[in-house]
Amino acid sequence: MTMPSRLPDPYVPDGTSANLADILERVLDKGVVIAGDIRINLLDIELLTIKLRLVVASVDRAKEMGIDWWETDPALSSGARRRELAEENEQLKQRIAALEAGSSDRPAEREESG
C-alpha cells in the first residue's frame, strides 16, 4: 500500500521539464550579464557611486567574449606563475651581472687613484 505524498508535484509546463542542471547549462552556455549602479546623494551632492557588473558564463563562452584575465593572473594560472618567475629570475640575473661588473671595475679604479 502506498501513501500519497503530502506535497504536490511542482508545476511543470506541458512538454517541458527543466531541472537545475539544465538551467545552469543554459546560463553558462549563453552567459548572463547583471549590471547595476548604486548612488548615494546628500542634498543633491553625489557622495558615492558604485558600479557593479557581474558576468556569469562558462570558460569557453567567456573566452569567446574576450574575457580571459585568469590566464595571466599568477594566483590562478600555473603558466602565468611560471612566466612571472622566469621574468623575475631574468631581472635578478641582470642585476647580479651589473653588480659583478661594477665590483670588478672598482679595484682597478682604486689602484689608479692610490
PDB file of N, CA and C in Angstrom:
ATOM      1  N   MET A   1       0.838  -1.174   0.000  1.00  0.00           N
ATOM      2  CA  MET A   1       0.000   0.000   0.000  1.00  0.00           C
ATOM      3  C   MET A   1       0.882   1.237   0.000  1.00  0.00           C
ATOM      4  N   THR A   2       0.642   2.159  -0.878  1.00  0.00           N
ATOM      5  CA  THR A   2       1.443   3.368  -0.974  1.00  0.00           C
ATOM      6  C   THR A   2       0.704   4.523  -0.334  1.00  0.00           C
ATOM      7  N   MET A   3       1.481   5.388   0.254  1.00  0.00           N
ATOM      8  CA  MET A   3       0.919   6.574   0.911  1.00  0.00           C
ATOM      9  C   MET A   3       1.020   7.744  -0.070  1.00  0.00           C
ATOM     10  N   PRO A   4      -0.007   8.547  -0.194  1.00  0.00           N
ATOM     11  CA  PRO A   4       0.075   9.716  -1.064  1.00  0.00           C
ATOM     12  C   PRO A   4       1.048  10.737  -0.488  1.00  0.00           C
ATOM     13  N   SER A   5       1.731  11.434  -1.370  1.00  0.00           N
ATOM     14  CA  SER A   5       2.684  12.455  -0.956  1.00  0.00           C
ATOM     15  C   SER A   5       1.945  13.639  -0.357  1.00  0.00           C
ATOM     16  N   ARG A   6       2.518  14.221   0.678  1.00  0.00           N
ATOM     17  CA  ARG A   6       1.886  15.378   1.312  1.00  0.00           C
ATOM     18  C   ARG A   6       2.056  16.637   0.463  1.00  0.00           C
ATOM     19  N   LEU A   7       3.181  16.726  -0.225  1.00  0.00           N
ATOM     20  CA  LEU A   7       3.444  17.910  -1.037  1.00  0.00           C
ATOM     21  C   LEU A   7       3.038  17.647  -2.474  1.00  0.00           C
ATOM     22  N   PRO A   8       2.404  18.605  -3.125  1.00  0.00           N
ATOM     23  CA  PRO A   8       2.038  18.398  -4.527  1.00  0.00           C
ATOM     24  C   PRO A   8       3.274  18.437  -5.407  1.00  0.00           C
ATOM     25  N   ASP A   9       3.172  17.810  -6.569  1.00  0.00           N
ATOM     26  CA  ASP A   9       4.265  17.855  -7.535  1.00  0.00           C
ATOM     27  C   ASP A   9       4.462  19.288  -7.996  1.00  0.00           C
ATOM     28  N   PRO A  10       5.719  19.692  -8.216  1.00  0.00           N
ATOM     29  CA  PRO A  10       5.942  21.061  -8.693  1.00  0.00           C
ATOM     30  C   PRO A  10       5.334  21.245 -10.070  1.00  0.00           C
ATOM     31  N   TYR A  11       4.920  22.446 -10.349  1.00  0.00           N
ATOM     32  CA  TYR A  11       4.292  22.748 -11.636  1.00  0.00           C
ATOM     33  C   TYR A  11       5.337  22.690 -12.735  1.00  0.00           C
ATOM     34  N   VAL A  12       5.086  21.913 -13.740  1.00  0.00           N
ATOM     35  CA  VAL A  12       5.952  21.814 -14.910  1.00  0.00           C
ATOM     36  C   VAL A  12       5.072  22.029 -16.126  1.00  0.00           C
ATOM     37  N   PRO A  13       5.374  23.047 -16.956  1.00  0.00           N
ATOM     38  CA  PRO A  13       4.550  23.279 -18.150  1.00  0.00           C
ATOM     39  C   PRO A  13       4.538  22.044 -19.051  1.00  0.00           C
ATOM     40  N   ASP A  14       3.477  21.884 -19.785  1.00  0.00           N
ATOM     41  CA  ASP A  14       3.335  20.719 -20.670  1.00  0.00           C
ATOM     42  C   ASP A  14       4.473  20.660 -21.682  1.00  0.00           C
ATOM     43  N   GLY A  15       5.057  19.475 -21.813  1.00  0.00           N
ATOM     44  CA  GLY A  15       6.073  19.260 -22.827  1.00  0.00           C
ATOM     45  C   GLY A  15       7.472  19.727 -22.446  1.00  0.00           C
ATOM     46  N   THR A  16       7.662  20.338 -21.287  1.00  0.00           N
ATOM     47  CA  THR A  16       9.000  20.779 -20.890  1.00  0.00           C
ATOM     48  C   THR A  16       9.292  20.295 -19.481  1.00  0.00           C
ATOM     49  N   SER A  17      10.521  19.912 -19.286  1.00  0.00           N
ATOM     50  CA  SER A  17      10.970  19.586 -17.938  1.00  0.00           C
ATOM     51  C   SER A  17      12.349  20.202 -17.773  1.00  0.00           C
ATOM     52  N   ALA A  18      12.497  20.978 -16.747  1.00  0.00           N
ATOM     53  CA  ALA A  18      13.778  21.649 -16.510  1.00  0.00           C
ATOM     54  C   ALA A  18      14.191  21.406 -15.070  1.00  0.00           C
ATOM     55  N   ASN A  19      15.400  20.965 -14.916  1.00  0.00           N
ATOM     56  CA  ASN A  19      15.934  20.857 -13.568  1.00  0.00           C
ATOM     57  C   ASN A  19      17.083  21.846 -13.426  1.00  0.00           C
ATOM     58  N   LEU A  20      17.654  21.905 -12.276  1.00  0.00           N
ATOM     59  CA  LEU A  20      18.710  22.879 -12.003  1.00  0.00           C
ATOM     60  C   LEU A  20      19.899  22.709 -12.943  1.00  0.00           C
ATOM     61  N   ALA A  21      20.266  21.471 -13.235  1.00  0.00           N
ATOM     62  CA  ALA A  21      21.409  21.226 -14.126  1.00  0.00           C
ATOM     63  C   ALA A  21      21.140  21.771 -15.529  1.00  0.00           C
ATOM     64  N   ASP A  22      19.914  21.587 -16.029  1.00  0.00           N
ATOM     65  CA  ASP A  22      19.573  22.115 -17.358  1.00  0.00           C
ATOM     66  C   ASP A  22      19.634  23.634 -17.379  1.00  0.00           C
ATOM     67  N   ILE A  23      19.089  24.251 -16.351  1.00  0.00           N
ATOM     68  CA  ILE A  23      19.085  25.714 -16.277  1.00  0.00           C
ATOM     69  C   ILE A  23      20.512  26.243 -16.187  1.00  0.00           C
ATOM     70  N   LEU A  24      21.327  25.611 -15.352  1.00  0.00           N
ATOM     71  CA  LEU A  24      22.716  26.036 -15.204  1.00  0.00           C
ATOM     72  C   LEU A  24      23.479  25.873 -16.514  1.00  0.00           C
ATOM     73  N   GLU A  25      23.235  24.782 -17.220  1.00  0.00           N
ATOM     74  CA  GLU A  25      23.892  24.564 -18.507  1.00  0.00           C
ATOM     75  C   GLU A  25      23.515  25.649 -19.507  1.00  0.00           C
ATOM     76  N   ARG A  26      22.254  26.016 -19.534  1.00  0.00           N
ATOM     77  CA  ARG A  26      21.809  27.070 -20.452  1.00  0.00           C
ATOM     78  C   ARG A  26      22.429  28.415 -20.098  1.00  0.00           C
ATOM     79  N   VAL A  27      22.467  28.715 -18.806  1.00  0.00           N
ATOM     80  CA  VAL A  27      23.034  30.000 -18.375  1.00  0.00           C
ATOM     81  C   VAL A  27      24.514  30.069 -18.725  1.00  0.00           C
ATOM     82  N   LEU A  28      25.258  28.997 -18.428  1.00  0.00           N
ATOM     83  CA  LEU A  28      26.688  29.005 -18.713  1.00  0.00           C
ATOM     84  C   LEU A  28      26.967  29.004 -20.215  1.00  0.00           C
ATOM     85  N   ASP A  29      26.117  28.364 -20.981  1.00  0.00           N
ATOM     86  CA  ASP A  29      26.312  28.318 -22.433  1.00  0.00           C
ATOM     87  C   ASP A  29      26.067  29.682 -23.067  1.00  0.00           C
ATOM     88  N   LYS A  30      25.030  30.356 -22.660  1.00  0.00           N
ATOM     89  CA  LYS A  30      24.682  31.651 -23.250  1.00  0.00           C
ATOM     90  C   LYS A  30      25.364  32.808 -22.541  1.00  0.00           C
ATOM     91  N   GLY A  31      25.531  32.702 -21.247  1.00  0.00           N
ATOM     92  CA  GLY A  31      26.101  33.794 -20.461  1.00  0.00           C
ATOM     93  C   GLY A  31      25.018  34.729 -19.963  1.00  0.00           C
ATOM     94  N   VAL A  32      25.252  35.306 -18.805  1.00  0.00           N
ATOM     95  CA  VAL A  32      24.311  36.250 -18.210  1.00  0.00           C
ATOM     96  C   VAL A  32      25.111  37.444 -17.716  1.00  0.00           C
ATOM     97  N   VAL A  33      24.617  38.630 -17.993  1.00  0.00           N
ATOM     98  CA  VAL A  33      25.251  39.851 -17.507  1.00  0.00           C
ATOM     99  C   VAL A  33      24.266  40.551 -16.578  1.00  0.00           C
ATOM    100  N   ILE A  34      24.738  40.868 -15.387  1.00  0.00           N
ATOM    101  CA  ILE A  34      23.932  41.602 -14.418  1.00  0.00           C
ATOM    102  C   ILE A  34      24.667  42.911 -14.158  1.00  0.00           C
ATOM    103  N   ALA A  35      23.978  44.013 -14.334  1.00  0.00           N
ATOM    104  CA  ALA A  35      24.607  45.324 -14.160  1.00  0.00           C
ATOM    105  C   ALA A  35      23.739  46.171 -13.249  1.00  0.00           C
ATOM    106  N   GLY A  36      24.397  46.975 -12.438  1.00  0.00           N
ATOM    107  CA  GLY A  36      23.652  47.876 -11.573  1.00  0.00           C
ATOM    108  C   GLY A  36      24.541  48.984 -11.048  1.00  0.00           C
ATOM    109  N   ASP A  37      23.938  50.096 -10.731  1.00  0.00           N
ATOM    110  CA  ASP A  37      24.657  51.241 -10.167  1.00  0.00           C
ATOM    111  C   ASP A  37      24.012  51.615  -8.849  1.00  0.00           C
ATOM    112  N   ILE A  38      24.857  51.973  -7.897  1.00  0.00           N
ATOM    113  CA  ILE A  38      24.383  52.457  -6.604  1.00  0.00           C
ATOM    114  C   ILE A  38      24.922  53.866  -6.436  1.00  0.00           C
ATOM    115  N   ARG A  39      24.040  54.806  -6.188  1.00  0.00           N
ATOM    116  CA  ARG A  39      24.457  56.192  -5.989  1.00  0.00           C
ATOM    117  C   ARG A  39      23.930  56.674  -4.647  1.00  0.00           C
ATOM    118  N   ILE A  40      24.810  57.332  -3.905  1.00  0.00           N
ATOM    119  CA  ILE A  40      24.420  57.906  -2.622  1.00  0.00           C
ATOM    120  C   ILE A  40      24.572  59.417  -2.725  1.00  0.00           C
ATOM    121  N   ASN A  41      23.459  60.120  -2.571  1.00  0.00           N
ATOM    122  CA  ASN A  41      23.432  61.578  -2.660  1.00  0.00           C
ATOM    123  C   ASN A  41      22.987  62.162  -1.322  1.00  0.00           C
ATOM    124  N   LEU A  42      23.523  63.324  -1.030  1.00  0.00           N
ATOM    125  CA  LEU A  42      23.095  64.083   0.140  1.00  0.00           C
ATOM    126  C   LEU A  42      22.882  65.520  -0.304  1.00  0.00           C
ATOM    127  N   LEU A  43      21.653  65.968  -0.250  1.00  0.00           N
ATOM    128  CA  LEU A  43      21.300  67.330  -0.667  1.00  0.00           C
ATOM    129  C   LEU A  43      21.778  67.617  -2.091  1.00  0.00           C
ATOM    130  N   ASP A  44      21.472  66.710  -2.995  1.00  0.00           N
ATOM    131  CA  ASP A  44      21.835  66.821  -4.410  1.00  0.00           C
ATOM    132  C   ASP A  44      23.344  66.850  -4.654  1.00  0.00           C
ATOM    133  N   ILE A  45      24.116  66.358  -3.698  1.00  0.00           N
ATOM    134  CA  ILE A  45      25.573  66.222  -3.867  1.00  0.00           C
ATOM    135  C   ILE A  45      25.878  64.733  -3.888  1.00  0.00           C
ATOM    136  N   GLU A  46      26.488  64.303  -4.981  1.00  0.00           N
ATOM    137  CA  GLU A  46      26.798  62.884  -5.100  1.00  0.00           C
ATOM    138  C   GLU A  46      28.004  62.546  -4.226  1.00  0.00           C
ATOM    139  N   LEU A  47      27.791  61.693  -3.237  1.00  0.00           N
ATOM    140  CA  LEU A  47      28.857  61.313  -2.324  1.00  0.00           C
ATOM    141  C   LEU A  47      29.582  60.046  -2.768  1.00  0.00           C
ATOM    142  N   LEU A  48      28.835  59.116  -3.354  1.00  0.00           N
ATOM    143  CA  LEU A  48      29.426  57.831  -3.687  1.00  0.00           C
ATOM    144  C   LEU A  48      28.678  57.213  -4.858  1.00  0.00           C
ATOM    145  N   THR A  49      29.429  56.651  -5.788  1.00  0.00           N
ATOM    146  CA  THR A  49      28.840  55.901  -6.894  1.00  0.00           C
ATOM    147  C   THR A  49      29.565  54.565  -6.984  1.00  0.00           C
ATOM    148  N   ILE A  50      28.814  53.500  -6.977  1.00  0.00           N
ATOM    149  CA  ILE A  50      29.370  52.153  -7.106  1.00  0.00           C
ATOM    150  C   ILE A  50      28.737  51.526  -8.336  1.00  0.00           C
ATOM    151  N   LYS A  51      29.582  51.075  -9.264  1.00  0.00           N
ATOM    152  CA  LYS A  51      29.086  50.414 -10.463  1.00  0.00           C
ATOM    153  C   LYS A  51      29.396  48.931 -10.345  1.00  0.00           C
ATOM    154  N   LEU A  52      28.362  48.128 -10.407  1.00  0.00           N
ATOM    155  CA  LEU A  52      28.504  46.685 -10.279  1.00  0.00           C
ATOM    156  C   LEU A  52      28.235  46.023 -11.621  1.00  0.00           C
ATOM    157  N   ARG A  53      29.121  45.138 -12.026  1.00  0.00           N
ATOM    158  CA  ARG A  53      28.942  44.367 -13.247  1.00  0.00           C
ATOM    159  C   ARG A  53      29.297  42.918 -12.919  1.00  0.00           C
ATOM    160  N   LEU A  54      28.430  42.007 -13.260  1.00  0.00           N
ATOM    161  CA  LEU A  54      28.649  40.591 -12.993  1.00  0.00           C
ATOM    162  C   LEU A  54      28.378  39.812 -14.276  1.00  0.00           C
ATOM    163  N   VAL A  55      29.340  38.992 -14.666  1.00  0.00           N
ATOM    164  CA  VAL A  55      29.176  38.148 -15.843  1.00  0.00           C
ATOM    165  C   VAL A  55      29.249  36.710 -15.373  1.00  0.00           C
ATOM    166  N   VAL A  56      28.228  35.928 -15.689  1.00  0.00           N
ATOM    167  CA  VAL A  56      28.214  34.506 -15.373  1.00  0.00           C
ATOM    168  C   VAL A  56      28.206  33.769 -16.702  1.00  0.00           C
ATOM    169  N   ALA A  57      29.284  33.014 -16.953  1.00  0.00           N
ATOM    170  CA  ALA A  57      29.393  32.287 -18.217  1.00  0.00           C
ATOM    171  C   ALA A  57      30.398  31.163 -18.042  1.00  0.00           C
ATOM    172  N   SER A  58      30.380  30.224 -18.952  1.00  0.00           N
ATOM    173  CA  SER A  58      31.378  29.163 -18.939  1.00  0.00           C
ATOM    174  C   SER A  58      32.718  29.747 -19.390  1.00  0.00           C
ATOM    175  N   VAL A  59      33.783  29.025 -19.128  1.00  0.00           N
ATOM    176  CA  VAL A  59      35.113  29.479 -19.523  1.00  0.00           C
ATOM    177  C   VAL A  59      35.193  29.641 -21.036  1.00  0.00           C
ATOM    178  N   ASP A  60      34.656  28.676 -21.769  1.00  0.00           N
ATOM    179  CA  ASP A  60      34.694  28.758 -23.235  1.00  0.00           C
ATOM    180  C   ASP A  60      33.923  29.970 -23.739  1.00  0.00           C
ATOM    181  N   ARG A  61      32.752  30.201 -23.180  1.00  0.00           N
ATOM    182  CA  ARG A  61      31.930  31.338 -23.601  1.00  0.00           C
ATOM    183  C   ARG A  61      32.632  32.653 -23.238  1.00  0.00           C
ATOM    184  N   ALA A  62      33.245  32.712 -22.056  1.00  0.00           N
ATOM    185  CA  ALA A  62      33.958  33.929 -21.653  1.00  0.00           C
ATOM    186  C   ALA A  62      35.109  34.218 -22.609  1.00  0.00           C
ATOM    187  N   LYS A  63      35.837  33.184 -23.024  1.00  0.00           N
ATOM    188  CA  LYS A  63      36.930  33.382 -23.978  1.00  0.00           C
ATOM    189  C   LYS A  63      36.409  33.906 -25.310  1.00  0.00           C
ATOM    190  N   GLU A  64      35.243  33.401 -25.733  1.00  0.00           N
ATOM    191  CA  GLU A  64      34.645  33.899 -26.970  1.00  0.00           C
ATOM    192  C   GLU A  64      34.317  35.387 -26.857  1.00  0.00           C
ATOM    193  N   MET A  65      33.949  35.829 -25.640  1.00  0.00           N
ATOM    194  CA  MET A  65      33.612  37.236 -25.412  1.00  0.00           C
ATOM    195  C   MET A  65      34.853  38.086 -25.182  1.00  0.00           C
ATOM    196  N   GLY A  66      36.038  37.455 -25.151  1.00  0.00           N
ATOM    197  CA  GLY A  66      37.279  38.205 -24.978  1.00  0.00           C
ATOM    198  C   GLY A  66      37.677  38.380 -23.518  1.00  0.00           C
ATOM    199  N   ILE A  67      37.087  37.607 -22.636  1.00  0.00           N
ATOM    200  CA  ILE A  67      37.414  37.692 -21.211  1.00  0.00           C
ATOM    201  C   ILE A  67      38.312  36.504 -20.874  1.00  0.00           C
ATOM    202  N   ASP A  68      39.572  36.785 -20.530  1.00  0.00           N
ATOM    203  CA  ASP A  68      40.497  35.705 -20.190  1.00  0.00           C
ATOM    204  C   ASP A  68      41.533  36.141 -19.148  1.00  0.00           C
ATOM    205  N   TRP A  69      41.138  37.007 -18.228  1.00  0.00           N
ATOM    206  CA  TRP A  69      42.077  37.568 -17.258  1.00  0.00           C
ATOM    207  C   TRP A  69      42.677  36.512 -16.345  1.00  0.00           C
ATOM    208  N   TRP A  70      42.005  35.404 -16.128  1.00  0.00           N
ATOM    209  CA  TRP A  70      42.523  34.378 -15.235  1.00  0.00           C
ATOM    210  C   TRP A  70      43.749  33.683 -15.809  1.00  0.00           C
ATOM    211  N   GLU A  71      43.946  33.770 -17.134  1.00  0.00           N
ATOM    212  CA  GLU A  71      45.110  33.130 -17.742  1.00  0.00           C
ATOM    213  C   GLU A  71      46.400  33.875 -17.442  1.00  0.00           C
ATOM    214  N   THR A  72      46.320  35.154 -17.122  1.00  0.00           N
ATOM    215  CA  THR A  72      47.515  35.944 -16.839  1.00  0.00           C
ATOM    216  C   THR A  72      47.676  36.277 -15.369  1.00  0.00           C
ATOM    217  N   ASP A  73      46.780  35.791 -14.534  1.00  0.00           N
ATOM    218  CA  ASP A  73      46.856  36.048 -13.093  1.00  0.00           C
ATOM    219  C   ASP A  73      47.670  34.937 -12.441  1.00  0.00           C
ATOM    220  N   PRO A  74      48.839  35.256 -11.861  1.00  0.00           N
ATOM    221  CA  PRO A  74      49.695  34.223 -11.270  1.00  0.00           C
ATOM    222  C   PRO A  74      49.027  33.451 -10.134  1.00  0.00           C
ATOM    223  N   ALA A  75      48.065  34.046  -9.465  1.00  0.00           N
ATOM    224  CA  ALA A  75      47.380  33.349  -8.387  1.00  0.00           C
ATOM    225  C   ALA A  75      46.423  32.282  -8.914  1.00  0.00           C
ATOM    226  N   LEU A  76      46.037  32.374 -10.176  1.00  0.00           N
ATOM    227  CA  LEU A  76      45.044  31.453 -10.725  1.00  0.00           C
ATOM    228  C   LEU A  76      45.589  30.539 -11.813  1.00  0.00           C
ATOM    229  N   SER A  77      46.744  30.875 -12.394  1.00  0.00           N
ATOM    230  CA  SER A  77      47.271  30.117 -13.523  1.00  0.00           C
ATOM    231  C   SER A  77      48.714  29.715 -13.260  1.00  0.00           C
ATOM    232  N   SER A  78      48.987  28.407 -13.370  1.00  0.00           N
ATOM    233  CA  SER A  78      50.363  27.946 -13.168  1.00  0.00           C
ATOM    234  C   SER A  78      51.269  28.437 -14.287  1.00  0.00           C
ATOM    235  N   GLY A  79      50.745  28.556 -15.501  1.00  0.00           N
ATOM    236  CA  GLY A  79      51.540  29.076 -16.620  1.00  0.00           C
ATOM    237  C   GLY A  79      51.937  30.526 -16.389  1.00  0.00           C
ATOM    238  N   ALA A  80      50.996  31.329 -15.887  1.00  0.00           N
ATOM    239  CA  ALA A  80      51.299  32.729 -15.593  1.00  0.00           C
ATOM    240  C   ALA A  80      52.305  32.822 -14.447  1.00  0.00           C
ATOM    241  N   ARG A  81      52.192  31.927 -13.478  1.00  0.00           N
ATOM    242  CA  ARG A  81      53.129  31.919 -12.362  1.00  0.00           C
ATOM    243  C   ARG A  81      54.541  31.599 -12.852  1.00  0.00           C
ATOM    244  N   ARG A  82      54.646  30.628 -13.756  1.00  0.00           N
ATOM    245  CA  ARG A  82      55.966  30.281 -14.302  1.00  0.00           C
ATOM    246  C   ARG A  82      56.549  31.434 -15.104  1.00  0.00           C
ATOM    247  N   ARG A  83      55.705  32.109 -15.910  1.00  0.00           N
ATOM    248  CA  ARG A  83      56.195  33.262 -16.682  1.00  0.00           C
ATOM    249  C   ARG A  83      56.669  34.369 -15.752  1.00  0.00           C
ATOM    250  N   GLU A  84      55.909  34.619 -14.689  1.00  0.00           N
ATOM    251  CA  GLU A  84      56.287  35.667 -13.744  1.00  0.00           C
ATOM    252  C   GLU A  84      57.614  35.324 -13.059  1.00  0.00           C
ATOM    253  N   LEU A  85      57.784  34.067 -12.654  1.00  0.00           N
ATOM    254  CA  LEU A  85      59.039  33.651 -12.027  1.00  0.00           C
ATOM    255  C   LEU A  85      60.206  33.721 -13.000  1.00  0.00           C
ATOM    256  N   ALA A  86      59.982  33.363 -14.252  1.00  0.00           N
ATOM    257  CA  ALA A  86      61.046  33.442 -15.259  1.00  0.00           C
ATOM    258  C   ALA A  86      61.471  34.890 -15.475  1.00  0.00           C
ATOM    259  N   GLU A  87      60.501  35.810 -15.543  1.00  0.00           N
ATOM    260  CA  GLU A  87      60.832  37.228 -15.703  1.00  0.00           C
ATOM    261  C   GLU A  87      61.602  37.743 -14.487  1.00  0.00           C
ATOM    262  N   GLU A  88      61.156  37.358 -13.300  1.00  0.00           N
ATOM    263  CA  GLU A  88      61.839  37.795 -12.085  1.00  0.00           C
ATOM    264  C   GLU A  88      63.266  37.241 -12.034  1.00  0.00           C
ATOM    265  N   ASN A  89      63.438  35.982 -12.413  1.00  0.00           N
ATOM    266  CA  ASN A  89      64.784  35.391 -12.439  1.00  0.00           C
ATOM    267  C   ASN A  89      65.684  36.107 -13.428  1.00  0.00           C
ATOM    268  N   GLU A  90      65.153  36.455 -14.593  1.00  0.00           N
ATOM    269  CA  GLU A  90      65.943  37.169 -15.592  1.00  0.00           C
ATOM    270  C   GLU A  90      66.370  38.546 -15.073  1.00  0.00           C
ATOM    271  N   GLN A  91      65.450  39.247 -14.422  1.00  0.00           N
ATOM    272  CA  GLN A  91      65.774  40.555 -13.849  1.00  0.00           C
ATOM    273  C   GLN A  91      66.852  40.428 -12.773  1.00  0.00           C
ATOM    274  N   LEU A  92      66.756  39.395 -11.944  1.00  0.00           N
ATOM    275  CA  LEU A  92      67.760  39.191 -10.893  1.00  0.00           C
ATOM    276  C   LEU A  92      69.123  38.857 -11.498  1.00  0.00           C
ATOM    277  N   LYS A  93      69.140  38.046 -12.553  1.00  0.00           N
ATOM    278  CA  LYS A  93      70.407  37.724 -13.226  1.00  0.00           C
ATOM    279  C   LYS A  93      71.048  38.987 -13.791  1.00  0.00           C
ATOM    280  N   GLN A  94      70.227  39.855 -14.390  1.00  0.00           N
ATOM    281  CA  GLN A  94      70.760  41.103 -14.941  1.00  0.00           C
ATOM    282  C   GLN A  94      71.309  41.996 -13.835  1.00  0.00           C
ATOM    283  N   ARG A  95      70.623  42.071 -12.711  1.00  0.00           N
ATOM    284  CA  ARG A  95      71.110  42.892 -11.593  1.00  0.00           C
ATOM    285  C   ARG A  95      72.411  42.339 -11.026  1.00  0.00           C
ATOM    286  N   ILE A  96      72.485  41.009 -10.896  1.00  0.00           N
ATOM    287  CA  ILE A  96      73.716  40.386 -10.387  1.00  0.00           C
ATOM    288  C   ILE A  96      74.868  40.642 -11.353  1.00  0.00           C
ATOM    289  N   ALA A  97      74.606  40.501 -12.648  1.00  0.00           N
ATOM    290  CA  ALA A  97      75.652  40.752 -13.650  1.00  0.00           C
ATOM    291  C   ALA A  97      76.108  42.205 -13.579  1.00  0.00           C
ATOM    292  N   ALA A  98      75.172  43.132 -13.399  1.00  0.00           N
ATOM    293  CA  ALA A  98      75.541  44.546 -13.310  1.00  0.00           C
ATOM    294  C   ALA A  98      76.353  44.800 -12.035  1.00  0.00           C
ATOM    295  N   LEU A  99      75.980  44.196 -10.927  1.00  0.00           N
ATOM    296  CA  LEU A  99      76.732  44.369  -9.681  1.00  0.00           C
ATOM    297  C   LEU A  99      78.134  43.770  -9.789  1.00  0.00           C
ATOM    298  N   GLU A 100      78.235  42.590 -10.401  1.00  0.00           N
ATOM    299  CA  GLU A 100      79.548  41.970 -10.580  1.00  0.00           C
ATOM    300  C   GLU A 100      80.421  42.794 -11.519  1.00  0.00           C
ATOM    301  N   ALA A 101      79.830  43.342 -12.550  1.00  0.00           N
ATOM    302  CA  ALA A 101      80.599  44.173 -13.471  1.00  0.00           C
ATOM    303  C   ALA A 101      81.064  45.441 -12.767  1.00  0.00           C
ATOM    304  N   GLY A 102      80.221  46.002 -11.925  1.00  0.00           N
ATOM    305  CA  GLY A 102      80.581  47.213 -11.171  1.00  0.00           C
ATOM    306  C   GLY A 102      81.652  46.943 -10.145  1.00  0.00           C
ATOM    307  N   SER A 103      81.613  45.790  -9.478  1.00  0.00           N
ATOM    308  CA  SER A 103      82.607  45.485  -8.451  1.00  0.00           C
ATOM    309  C   SER A 103      83.950  45.121  -9.071  1.00  0.00           C
ATOM    310  N   SER A 104      83.974  44.569 -10.280  1.00  0.00           N
ATOM    311  CA  SER A 104      85.242  44.247 -10.933  1.00  0.00           C
ATOM    312  C   SER A 104      85.925  45.507 -11.440  1.00  0.00           C
ATOM    313  N   ASP A 105      85.181  46.577 -11.696  1.00  0.00           N
ATOM    314  CA  ASP A 105      85.769  47.833 -12.142  1.00  0.00           C
ATOM    315  C   ASP A 105      86.354  48.613 -10.969  1.00  0.00           C
ATOM    316  N   ARG A 106      85.835  48.464  -9.801  1.00  0.00           N
ATOM    317  CA  ARG A 106      86.254  49.284  -8.649  1.00  0.00           C
ATOM    318  C   ARG A 106      87.698  49.053  -8.213  1.00  0.00           C
ATOM    319  N   PRO A 107      88.190  47.819  -8.113  1.00  0.00           N
ATOM    320  CA  PRO A 107      89.590  47.668  -7.688  1.00  0.00           C
ATOM    321  C   PRO A 107      90.562  48.332  -8.657  1.00  0.00           C
ATOM    322  N   ALA A 108      90.263  48.320  -9.927  1.00  0.00           N
ATOM    323  CA  ALA A 108      91.138  48.961 -10.903  1.00  0.00           C
ATOM    324  C   ALA A 108      91.144  50.464 -10.689  1.00  0.00           C
ATOM    325  N   GLU A 109      89.979  51.007 -10.336  1.00  0.00           N
ATOM    326  CA  GLU A 109      89.908  52.451 -10.080  1.00  0.00           C
ATOM    327  C   GLU A 109      90.701  52.815  -8.843  1.00  0.00           C
ATOM    328  N   ARG A 110      90.682  51.955  -7.812  1.00  0.00           N
ATOM    329  CA  ARG A 110      91.390  52.222  -6.563  1.00  0.00           C
ATOM    330  C   ARG A 110      92.914  52.207  -6.793  1.00  0.00           C
ATOM    331  N   GLU A 111      93.359  51.268  -7.598  1.00  0.00           N
ATOM    332  CA  GLU A 111      94.796  51.179  -7.840  1.00  0.00           C
ATOM    333  C   GLU A 111      95.292  52.397  -8.604  1.00  0.00           C
ATOM    334  N   GLU A 112      94.502  52.897  -9.555  1.00  0.00           N
ATOM    335  CA  GLU A 112      94.912  54.049 -10.340  1.00  0.00           C
ATOM    336  C   GLU A 112      94.931  55.315  -9.491  1.00  0.00           C
ATOM    337  N   SER A 113      93.933  55.468  -8.598  1.00  0.00           N
ATOM    338  CA  SER A 113      93.864  56.693  -7.810  1.00  0.00           C
ATOM    339  C   SER A 113      94.812  56.634  -6.627  1.00  0.00           C
ATOM    340  N   GLY A 114      95.249  55.460  -6.134  1.00  0.00           N
ATOM    341  CA  GLY A 114      96.071  55.318  -4.944  1.00  0.00           C
ATOM    342  C   GLY A 114      97.474  55.487  -5.213  1.00  0.00           C
TER     343      GLY A 114
END
